[in-house]
Coordinates of N, CA and C in Angstrom, one line a residue:
I125 N 14.1 10.0 9.3 CA 13.9 9.1 8.2 C 13.1 9.7 7.1
I126 N 12.0 10.4 7.5 CA 11.1 11.0 6.5 C 11.9 11.9 5.5
P127 N 12.8 12.8 6.0 CA 13.6 13.6 5.0 C 14.4 12.8 4.0
V128 N 14.9 11.7 4.5 CA 15.7 10.8 3.6 C 14.8 10.2 2.5
V129 N 13.7 9.7 2.9 CA 12.7 9.2 1.9 C 12.3 10.3 0.9
T130 N 12.0 11.5 1.5 CA 11.6 12.6 0.6 C 12.6 12.9 -0.4
Q131 N 13.9 12.9 0.0 CA 15.0 13.2 -1.0 C 15.1 12.1 -2.0
A132 N 14.8 10.8 -1.6 CA 15.0 9.7 -2.5 C 13.8 9.6 -3.6
V133 N 12.6 9.9 -3.2 CA 11.5 9.6 -4.1 C 10.6 10.8 -4.4
G134 N 10.9 12.0 -3.8 CA 10.1 13.2 -4.1 C 9.3 13.6 -2.9
G135 N 8.7 14.8 -3.0 CA 7.9 15.4 -2.0 C 6.8 14.4 -1.5
L136 N 6.5 14.5 -0.2 CA 5.4 13.6 0.3 C 4.6 14.4 1.3
Y137 N 3.4 13.8 1.6 CA 2.5 14.3 2.7 C 2.5 13.2 3.7
Q138 N 2.8 13.5 5.0 CA 2.8 12.5 6.0 C 2.0 13.1 7.2
S139 N 1.2 12.2 7.7 CA 0.3 12.6 8.9 C 0.1 11.4 9.8
P140 N 0.1 11.7 11.1 CA -0.1 10.6 12.1 C -1.6 10.2 12.2
G141 N -2.4 11.0 11.4 CA -3.9 10.7 11.5 C -4.6 11.5 12.5
T142 N -5.9 11.4 12.5 CA -6.7 12.1 13.5 C -6.7 11.3 14.8
D143 N -6.6 12.1 15.9 CA -6.6 11.5 17.2 C -8.0 10.9 17.4
P144 N -8.2 9.6 17.6 CA -9.5 9.0 17.8 C -10.3 9.5 19.0
H145 N -9.5 10.1 20.0 CA -10.2 10.6 21.2 C -10.7 12.0 21.0
K146 N -10.4 12.6 19.8 CA -10.8 14.0 19.5 C -11.8 14.0 18.3
V147 N -12.4 12.9 18.0 CA -13.3 12.8 16.8 C -14.7 12.7 17.4
A148 N -15.6 13.5 16.9 CA -17.0 13.4 17.4 C -17.7 12.3 16.6
A149 N -18.8 11.8 17.1 CA -19.5 10.7 16.5 C -20.0 11.2 15.1
G150 N -19.7 10.4 14.1 CA -20.1 10.7 12.7 C -19.1 11.6 12.0
E151 N -18.1 12.1 12.7 CA -17.2 13.0 12.0 C -16.1 12.3 11.2
D152 N -15.9 12.8 10.0 CA -14.9 12.1 9.2 C -13.5 12.3 9.8
R153 N -12.6 11.3 9.5 CA -11.3 11.3 10.1 C -10.2 11.0 9.1
E154 N -9.0 11.3 9.4 CA -7.9 11.1 8.5 C -7.1 9.9 9.1
R155 N -6.8 8.9 8.3 CA -6.0 7.8 8.8 C -4.6 8.1 8.7
P156 N -3.7 7.4 9.6 CA -2.3 7.7 9.5 C -1.8 7.4 8.0
C157 N -1.0 8.2 7.5 CA -0.6 8.0 6.1 C 0.7 8.6 5.8
C158 N 1.3 8.1 4.7 CA 2.5 8.7 4.1 C 2.3 8.7 2.6
V159 N 2.0 9.8 2.0 CA 1.5 9.9 0.6 C 2.5 10.5 -0.3
L160 N 2.8 9.9 -1.4 CA 3.7 10.4 -2.4 C 3.0 10.9 -3.6
P161 N 3.5 11.9 -4.3 CA 2.8 12.4 -5.5 C 3.0 11.4 -6.6
L162 N 2.3 11.6 -7.7 CA 2.3 10.6 -8.8 C 3.7 10.6 -9.4
W163 N 4.4 11.7 -9.4 CA 5.7 11.6 -10.1 C 6.8 10.9 -9.3
A164 N 6.4 10.4 -8.1 CA 7.3 9.6 -7.3 C 7.4 8.2 -7.8
F165 N 6.5 7.8 -8.7 CA 6.7 6.5 -9.4 C 7.9 6.5 -10.2
D166 N 8.6 5.4 -10.3 CA 9.9 5.4 -11.0 C 9.8 5.2 -12.5
Q167 N 8.6 4.7 -12.9 CA 8.5 4.4 -14.4 C 7.0 4.3 -14.7
F168 N 6.6 4.7 -15.9 CA 5.2 4.5 -16.3 C 5.1 4.3 -17.8
M169 N 4.1 3.6 -18.2 CA 3.8 3.3 -19.6 C 2.3 3.5 -19.9
E170 N 2.0 4.0 -21.0 CA 0.6 4.2 -21.5 C 0.4 3.3 -22.7
T171 N -0.5 2.4 -22.6 CA -0.7 1.5 -23.7 C -2.1 1.7 -24.3
A172 N -2.2 1.9 -25.6 CA -3.4 2.2 -26.3 C -4.4 1.1 -26.1
E173 N -5.7 1.4 -26.2 CA -6.8 0.4 -25.9 C -6.7 -0.8 -26.7
D174 N -6.3 -0.7 -28.0 CA -6.2 -1.8 -28.9 C -4.9 -2.5 -28.9
E175 N -4.0 -2.2 -27.9 CA -2.7 -2.8 -27.9 C -2.5 -3.6 -26.6
Q176 N -1.6 -4.5 -26.6 CA -1.3 -5.4 -25.4 C -0.4 -4.7 -24.4
P177 N -0.9 -4.6 -23.2 CA 0.0 -3.9 -22.1 C 1.2 -4.7 -21.9
P178 N 2.3 -4.1 -21.3 CA 3.5 -4.8 -21.1 C 3.4 -5.9 -20.1
N179 N 4.2 -7.0 -20.3 CA 4.3 -8.1 -19.4 C 5.2 -7.7 -18.2
L180 N 4.6 -7.7 -17.0 CA 5.4 -7.3 -15.8 C 6.6 -8.2 -15.6
G181 N 6.6 -9.4 -16.1 CA 7.7 -10.3 -16.0 C 8.7 -10.3 -17.1
D182 N 8.5 -9.4 -18.0 CA 9.4 -9.2 -19.2 C 10.8 -8.8 -18.7
P183 N 11.9 -9.5 -19.0 CA 13.2 -9.1 -18.6 C 13.5 -7.6 -19.1
D184 N 12.9 -7.2 -20.2 CA 13.2 -5.9 -20.7 C 12.2 -4.8 -20.1
F185 N 11.4 -5.2 -19.1 CA 10.5 -4.2 -18.6 C 11.1 -3.0 -18.1
P186 N 12.3 -3.0 -17.4 CA 12.9 -1.8 -16.9 C 13.3 -0.8 -17.9
S187 N 13.4 -1.2 -19.2 CA 13.8 -0.3 -20.3 C 12.5 0.3 -21.0
L188 N 11.3 -0.1 -20.6 CA 10.1 0.4 -21.3 C 9.6 1.7 -20.7
G189 N 8.9 2.4 -21.6 CA 8.2 3.6 -21.1 C 9.1 4.8 -20.7
K190 N 8.5 5.6 -19.8 CA 9.2 6.8 -19.3 C 9.7 6.5 -17.9
K191 N 11.0 6.9 -17.7 CA 11.7 6.5 -16.4 C 12.1 7.8 -15.7
R192 N 12.2 7.7 -14.4 CA 12.5 8.9 -13.6 C 14.0 9.1 -13.4
Y193 N 14.7 8.0 -13.4 CA 16.1 7.9 -13.1 C 17.0 8.9 -13.9
R194 N 17.6 9.8 -13.2 CA 18.5 10.8 -13.7 C 17.9 11.8 -14.7
R195 N 16.6 11.9 -14.6 CA 15.9 12.9 -15.5 C 14.6 13.4 -14.8
I196 N 14.8 13.8 -13.5 CA 13.6 14.1 -12.7 C 12.8 15.3 -13.2
A197 N 13.4 16.3 -13.6 CA 12.7 17.5 -14.1 C 11.9 17.2 -15.4
E198 N 12.5 16.5 -16.3 CA 11.8 16.1 -17.5 C 10.6 15.1 -17.2
Y199 N 10.9 14.2 -16.3 CA 10.0 13.2 -15.9 C 8.8 13.8 -15.3
S200 N 9.0 14.8 -14.4 CA 7.8 15.4 -13.7 C 6.9 16.1 -14.7
K201 N 7.5 16.7 -15.8 CA 6.7 17.3 -16.8 C 5.9 16.2 -17.5
E202 N 6.5 15.1 -17.8 CA 5.7 14.0 -18.5 C 4.6 13.5 -17.6
I203 N 4.8 13.4 -16.3 CA 3.7 13.0 -15.4 C 2.6 14.0 -15.4
R204 N 2.9 15.3 -15.4 CA 1.9 16.3 -15.4 C 1.1 16.2 -16.7
A205 N 1.8 16.0 -17.8 CA 1.0 15.8 -19.0 C 0.2 14.6 -19.0
L206 N 0.6 13.5 -18.4 CA -0.2 12.3 -18.3 C -1.4 12.6 -17.4
Q207 N -1.2 13.3 -16.3 CA -2.4 13.6 -15.4 C -3.5 14.4 -16.1
S208 N -3.1 15.2 -17.0 CA -4.1 16.1 -17.7 C -4.7 15.3 -18.9
S209 N -4.2 14.1 -19.2 CA -4.8 13.4 -20.3 C -5.3 12.0 -20.0
L210 N -5.4 11.7 -18.6 CA -5.9 10.4 -18.2 C -7.3 10.2 -18.7
E211 N -7.6 9.0 -19.2 CA -9.0 8.8 -19.8 C -9.2 7.3 -19.7
V212 N -10.5 6.9 -19.8 CA -10.9 5.5 -19.9 C -10.6 5.0 -21.2
G213 N -10.0 3.8 -21.2 CA -9.6 3.1 -22.5 C -8.2 2.6 -22.4
P214 N -7.2 3.5 -22.4 CA -5.8 3.0 -22.4 C -5.5 2.3 -21.1
T215 N -4.4 1.5 -21.1 CA -3.9 0.9 -19.9 C -2.7 1.6 -19.4
Y216 N -2.7 2.0 -18.1 CA -1.6 2.8 -17.5 C -0.9 1.9 -16.6
T217 N 0.4 1.7 -16.8 CA 1.2 0.8 -16.0 C 2.3 1.7 -15.2
F218 N 2.3 1.5 -13.9 CA 3.2 2.3 -13.1 C 4.1 1.3 -12.3
A219 N 5.4 1.7 -12.2 CA 6.3 0.9 -11.4 C 7.0 1.7 -10.3
F220 N 7.1 1.2 -9.2 CA 7.6 1.9 -8.0 C 8.6 1.1 -7.2
W221 N 9.9 1.4 -7.3 CA 10.9 0.7 -6.5 C 11.8 1.6 -5.7
G222 N 11.6 2.9 -5.8 CA 12.5 3.9 -5.1 C 12.7 3.7 -3.7
T223 N 11.7 3.1 -3.0 CA 11.9 2.9 -1.5 C 12.4 1.5 -1.2
A224 N 12.7 0.7 -2.2 CA 13.1 -0.7 -1.9 C 14.4 -0.7 -1.1
R225 N 15.3 0.2 -1.3 CA 16.6 0.2 -0.6 C 16.4 0.6 0.9
F226 N 15.2 1.1 1.2 CA 14.9 1.5 2.6 C 14.0 0.5 3.4
L227 N 13.3 -0.4 2.6 CA 12.4 -1.3 3.3 C 12.5 -2.7 2.8
D228 N 12.9 -3.6 3.8 CA 12.9 -5.0 3.6 C 11.6 -5.6 4.0
V229 N 10.7 -5.8 3.1 CA 9.3 -6.2 3.5 C 9.3 -7.6 4.0
I230 N 10.1 -8.5 3.5 CA 10.1 -9.9 4.0 C 10.5 -10.0 5.4
N231 N 11.5 -9.2 5.8 CA 12.0 -9.2 7.2 C 11.3 -8.1 8.0
W232 N 10.4 -7.3 7.4 CA 9.6 -6.3 8.0 C 10.5 -5.3 8.7
T233 N 11.6 -4.8 8.0 CA 12.6 -4.0 8.6 C 13.0 -2.8 7.7
V234 N 13.1 -1.7 8.4 CA 13.6 -0.5 7.7 C 15.1 -0.6 7.6
I235 N 15.7 -0.3 6.5 CA 17.2 -0.5 6.3 C 17.7 0.6 5.5
G236 N 19.1 0.6 5.3 CA 19.7 1.5 4.3 C 20.1 2.9 4.8
I237 N 19.9 3.2 6.1 CA 20.2 4.5 6.6 C 21.3 4.4 7.7
P238 N 22.5 4.8 7.4 CA 23.6 4.6 8.3 C 23.4 5.2 9.7
A239 N 23.8 4.4 10.7 CA 23.7 4.8 12.1 C 22.3 4.8 12.6
V240 N 21.3 4.5 11.8 CA 19.9 4.5 12.2 C 19.3 3.2 12.1
T241 N 19.5 2.5 11.0 CA 18.8 1.2 10.7 C 19.8 0.1 11.0
P242 N 19.3 -1.1 11.1 CA 17.9 -1.6 10.9 C 17.0 -1.2 12.0
L243 N 15.7 -1.0 11.6 CA 14.6 -0.7 12.6 C 13.4 -1.6 12.3
D244 N 12.7 -2.0 13.3 CA 11.5 -2.8 13.1 C 10.5 -1.9 12.4
F245 N 9.9 -2.3 11.3 CA 8.9 -1.5 10.6 C 7.7 -1.2 11.4
N246 N 7.4 -2.0 12.4 CA 6.2 -1.7 13.2 C 6.4 -0.4 14.0
R247 N 7.6 0.1 14.1 CA 7.8 1.4 14.8 C 7.1 2.5 14.0
F248 N 7.0 2.3 12.7 CA 6.4 3.3 11.8 C 4.9 2.9 11.4
A249 N 4.7 1.6 11.2 CA 3.4 1.2 10.7 C 2.5 0.7 11.8
G250 N 2.9 0.6 13.0 CA 2.0 0.2 14.1 C 2.1 -1.4 14.2
R251 N 1.4 -2.0 13.3 CA 1.4 -3.4 13.2 C 0.9 -3.8 11.8
P252 N 1.2 -5.0 11.3 CA 0.7 -5.4 10.0 C -0.8 -5.6 10.0
P253 N -1.4 -5.5 8.8 CA -0.8 -5.1 7.5 C -0.7 -3.6 7.3
V254 N 0.1 -3.3 6.3 CA 0.2 -1.9 5.8 C -0.6 -1.9 4.5
H255 N -1.4 -0.8 4.4 CA -2.2 -0.6 3.2 C -1.6 0.3 2.2
V256 N -1.4 -0.3 1.0 CA -0.8 0.5 -0.1 C -1.9 0.9 -1.0
A257 N -2.1 2.1 -1.2 CA -3.2 2.6 -2.0 C -2.8 3.6 -3.1
F258 N -3.7 3.7 -4.1 CA -3.5 4.7 -5.1 C -4.9 5.4 -5.2
Y259 N -4.9 6.6 -5.0 CA -6.2 7.3 -5.0 C -6.1 8.8 -5.5
A260 N -7.3 9.3 -5.9 CA -7.4 10.7 -6.2 C -8.0 11.4 -5.1
L261 N -7.7 12.7 -4.9 CA -8.2 13.4 -3.7 C -9.2 14.5 -4.2
K262 N -10.4 14.4 -3.8 CA -11.4 15.4 -4.2 C -11.1 16.7 -3.4
P263 N -11.5 17.8 -4.0 CA -11.3 19.1 -3.4 C -12.0 19.1 -2.0
G264 N -11.3 19.8 -1.0 CA -11.9 19.9 0.3 C -12.4 21.3 0.5
G265 N -12.9 21.6 1.7 CA -13.4 22.9 2.1 C -12.2 23.9 2.2
E266 N -12.5 25.1 2.3 CA -11.4 26.2 2.4 C -10.5 25.8 3.6
G267 N -9.2 25.8 3.3 CA -8.2 25.5 4.3 C -8.0 24.0 4.6
E268 N -8.8 23.2 4.0 CA -8.8 21.7 4.3 C -7.7 21.0 3.5
H269 N -6.7 20.5 4.2 CA -5.6 19.9 3.5 C -5.4 18.4 3.9
R270 N -6.2 18.0 4.8 CA -6.1 16.6 5.3 C -6.7 15.6 4.3
H271 N -6.1 14.4 4.3 CA -6.6 13.4 3.4 C -7.7 12.6 4.0
L272 N -8.8 13.2 4.2 CA -10.0 12.6 4.8 C -10.5 11.5 4.0
Q273 N -11.1 10.5 4.6 CA -11.7 9.3 3.9 C -12.7 9.8 2.8
A274 N -13.5 10.8 3.2 CA -14.6 11.2 2.3 C -14.1 11.9 1.1
R275 N -12.8 12.3 1.1 CA -12.2 13.0 -0.1 C -11.5 12.0 -1.0
K276 N -11.3 10.8 -0.6 CA -10.6 9.8 -1.4 C -11.4 9.1 -2.4
Q277 N -10.9 8.9 -3.6 CA -11.5 8.1 -4.6 C -10.4 7.0 -5.0
Y278 N -10.6 5.8 -4.4 CA -9.6 4.8 -4.5 C -9.6 4.2 -6.0
V279 N -8.4 4.0 -6.5 CA -8.2 3.3 -7.7 C -7.7 1.9 -7.4
F280 N -6.8 1.8 -6.4 CA -6.2 0.6 -6.0 C -5.9 0.6 -4.5
R281 N -6.1 -0.5 -3.8 CA -5.9 -0.6 -2.4 C -5.6 -2.0 -2.0
A282 N -4.4 -2.3 -1.4 CA -4.0 -3.6 -1.1 C -3.4 -3.7 0.3
A283 N -3.7 -4.8 1.1 CA -3.1 -5.0 2.4 C -1.8 -5.8 2.2
I284 N -0.7 -5.4 2.8 CA 0.6 -6.1 2.6 C 1.1 -6.4 4.0
W285 N 1.7 -7.6 4.1 CA 2.4 -8.0 5.3 C 3.5 -9.1 4.9
S286 N 4.3 -9.4 5.8 CA 5.3 -10.4 5.6 C 4.9 -11.8 6.2
S287 N 5.3 -12.9 5.6 CA 5.0 -14.2 6.2 C 5.6 -14.3 7.6
T288 N 6.6 -13.5 7.9 CA 7.2 -13.5 9.3 C 6.5 -12.6 10.2
R289 N 5.6 -11.7 9.7 CA 4.8 -10.8 10.5 C 3.4 -10.7 10.0
R290 N 2.7 -11.7 10.4 CA 1.3 -11.9 9.9 C 0.3 -11.0 10.7
P291 N -0.8 -10.6 10.1 CA -1.8 -9.9 10.9 C -2.4 -10.8 12.0
E292 N -3.0 -10.2 13.0 CA -3.7 -11.0 13.9 C -4.9 -11.7 13.2
R293 N -5.2 -12.9 13.8 CA -6.2 -13.7 13.1 C -7.5 -13.0 12.9
S294 N -8.0 -12.2 13.9 CA -9.3 -11.5 13.7 C -9.2 -10.4 12.6
H295 N -8.0 -9.8 12.5 CA -7.8 -8.8 11.4 C -7.8 -9.5 10.1
F296 N -7.1 -10.6 10.0 CA -7.1 -11.4 8.7 C -8.5 -11.8 8.3
E297 N -9.3 -12.2 9.2 CA -10.7 -12.6 8.9 C -11.5 -11.4 8.4
R298 N -11.2 -10.2 8.9 CA -11.9 -9.0 8.4 C -11.5 -8.7 7.0
L299 N -10.2 -8.8 6.8 CA -9.7 -8.6 5.4 C -10.2 -9.5 4.4
A300 N -10.5 -10.8 4.8 CA -11.0 -11.8 3.9 C -12.5 -11.7 3.8
G301 N -13.1 -10.7 4.5 CA -14.6 -10.5 4.4 C -15.3 -11.7 5.1
M302 N -14.7 -12.2 6.2 CA -15.3 -13.4 6.8 C -16.2 -13.1 8.0
L303 N -16.0 -11.9 8.6 CA -16.8 -11.5 9.8 C -18.2 -11.0 9.3
A304 N -19.2 -11.5 9.9 CA -20.6 -11.1 9.5 C -20.9 -9.7 10.1
D305 N -21.8 -9.0 9.4 CA -22.1 -7.7 9.8 C -23.0 -7.7 11.1
S306 N -23.6 -8.8 11.4 CA -24.4 -8.9 12.6 C -24.3 -10.2 13.3
A307 N -24.7 -10.3 14.5 CA -24.7 -11.5 15.3 C -25.6 -12.6 14.6
E308 N -26.7 -12.2 14.0 CA -27.6 -13.1 13.4 C -26.9 -13.7 12.2
A309 N -26.2 -12.9 11.4 CA -25.6 -13.5 10.2 C -24.4 -14.4 10.6
A310 N -23.8 -14.0 11.7 CA -22.6 -14.8 12.1 C -23.1 -16.2 12.7
S311 N -24.3 -16.2 13.2 CA -24.8 -17.5 13.7 C -25.4 -18.4 12.6
T312 N -25.5 -17.9 11.4 CA -26.0 -18.7 10.3 C -25.2 -18.5 9.1
P313 N -23.9 -19.0 9.1 CA -23.0 -18.8 8.0 C -23.4 -19.6 6.8
T314 N -23.1 -19.1 5.6 CA -23.4 -19.8 4.4 C -22.4 -20.9 4.2
S315 N -22.7 -21.9 3.3 CA -21.8 -23.0 3.1 C -20.5 -22.5 2.6
K316 N -20.5 -21.4 1.8 CA -19.3 -20.9 1.2 C -18.4 -20.3 2.4
Q317 N -19.1 -19.5 3.3 CA -18.4 -19.0 4.4 C -17.8 -20.1 5.3
S318 N -18.6 -21.1 5.5 CA -18.1 -22.2 6.4 C -16.9 -22.9 5.8
G319 N -16.9 -23.1 4.4 CA -15.8 -23.7 3.8 C -14.5 -22.9 3.9
V320 N -14.7 -21.5 3.7 CA -13.5 -20.6 3.8 C -13.0 -20.6 5.2
R321 N -13.9 -20.6 6.2 CA -13.5 -20.6 7.6 C -12.8 -21.9 8.0
K322 N -13.2 -23.0 7.4 CA -12.5 -24.3 7.7 C -11.1 -24.3 7.2
R323 N -11.0 -23.7 5.9 CA -9.6 -23.7 5.3 C -8.7 -22.7 6.1
L324 N -9.3 -21.6 6.6 CA -8.5 -20.7 7.3 C -8.1 -21.3 8.7
A325 N -9.0 -22.0 9.3 CA -8.7 -22.6 10.6 C -7.5 -23.6 10.4
L326 N -7.6 -24.4 9.3 CA -6.5 -25.3 9.0 C -5.2 -24.6 8.8
F327 N -5.3 -23.4 8.1 CA -4.1 -22.6 7.8 C -3.4 -22.1 9.0
F328 N -4.3 -21.6 10.0 CA -3.7 -21.0 11.2 C -3.2 -22.2 12.1
K329 N -3.9 -23.3 12.1 CA -3.4 -24.4 12.9 C -2.1 -24.9 12.4
F330 N -1.9 -25.0 11.1 CA -0.6 -25.4 10.5 C 0.5 -24.4 10.9
F331 N 0.1 -23.1 10.7 CA 1.1 -22.1 11.0 C 1.5 -22.1 12.5
E332 N 0.5 -22.2 13.4 CA 0.9 -22.3 14.8 C 1.7 -23.5 15.1
G333 N 1.5 -24.6 14.4 CA 2.3 -25.8 14.6 C 3.7 -25.6 14.2
C334 N 3.9 -24.9 13.0 CA 5.2 -24.6 12.5 C 6.0 -23.7 13.5
T335 N 5.2 -22.7 14.0 CA 5.8 -21.7 14.9 C 6.3 -22.5 16.2
Q336 N 5.4 -23.4 16.7 CA 5.8 -24.1 17.9 C 7.0 -25.0 17.7
R337 N 7.1 -25.6 16.5 CA 8.3 -26.5 16.2 C 9.6 -25.7 16.1
V338 N 9.4 -24.4 15.6 CA 10.6 -23.6 15.5 C 11.1 -23.2 16.9
K339 N 10.1 -22.9 17.8 CA 10.4 -22.5 19.2 C 11.1 -23.7 19.9
D340 N 10.6 -24.9 19.6 CA 11.1 -26.1 20.3 C 12.5 -26.3 19.8

């Protein structure tokens, strides 16, 4: 499947990550990842600081800016020029839909490859959520090509899952910043934390009830 995706959206870096059983205490590690170069974005726009960025819901959005479709060579040059001129001030808008024909996020299923799909996305992602990130990679030591955490400078990072494949409750609480850093803090939650926990408890109770009714 990786070669198919590579052909569809461009060259990629894929790694199963560092084996946790082979990492010494305090040693940096590489997380499992599938990384695409910047030119794998299907479309981009640069808006001057004193201008209004494009509306993502604009029906004409697909026609704006620079597009990759049927002009890959020219587009890759435009991306390289953009990389060399990135600066604070302008708004940079990137659109990415090249993998949409291969991934049905709602049903958490890999699709679109004859004789192979559909496949449960968990076979590739382990379990939800999947983290979608945009980051720059700082230079590593000689011969170091891994995407270690210490080398990453995150611009954007989001956890994604389907309503049909939710993260485990404990994982969701960590994502929401609900778990205290220590037992002492956990034993004395703030009123804000308590309120959020109550709402989450109601959310999971409602969801479990819906799941039970579906099973019945």
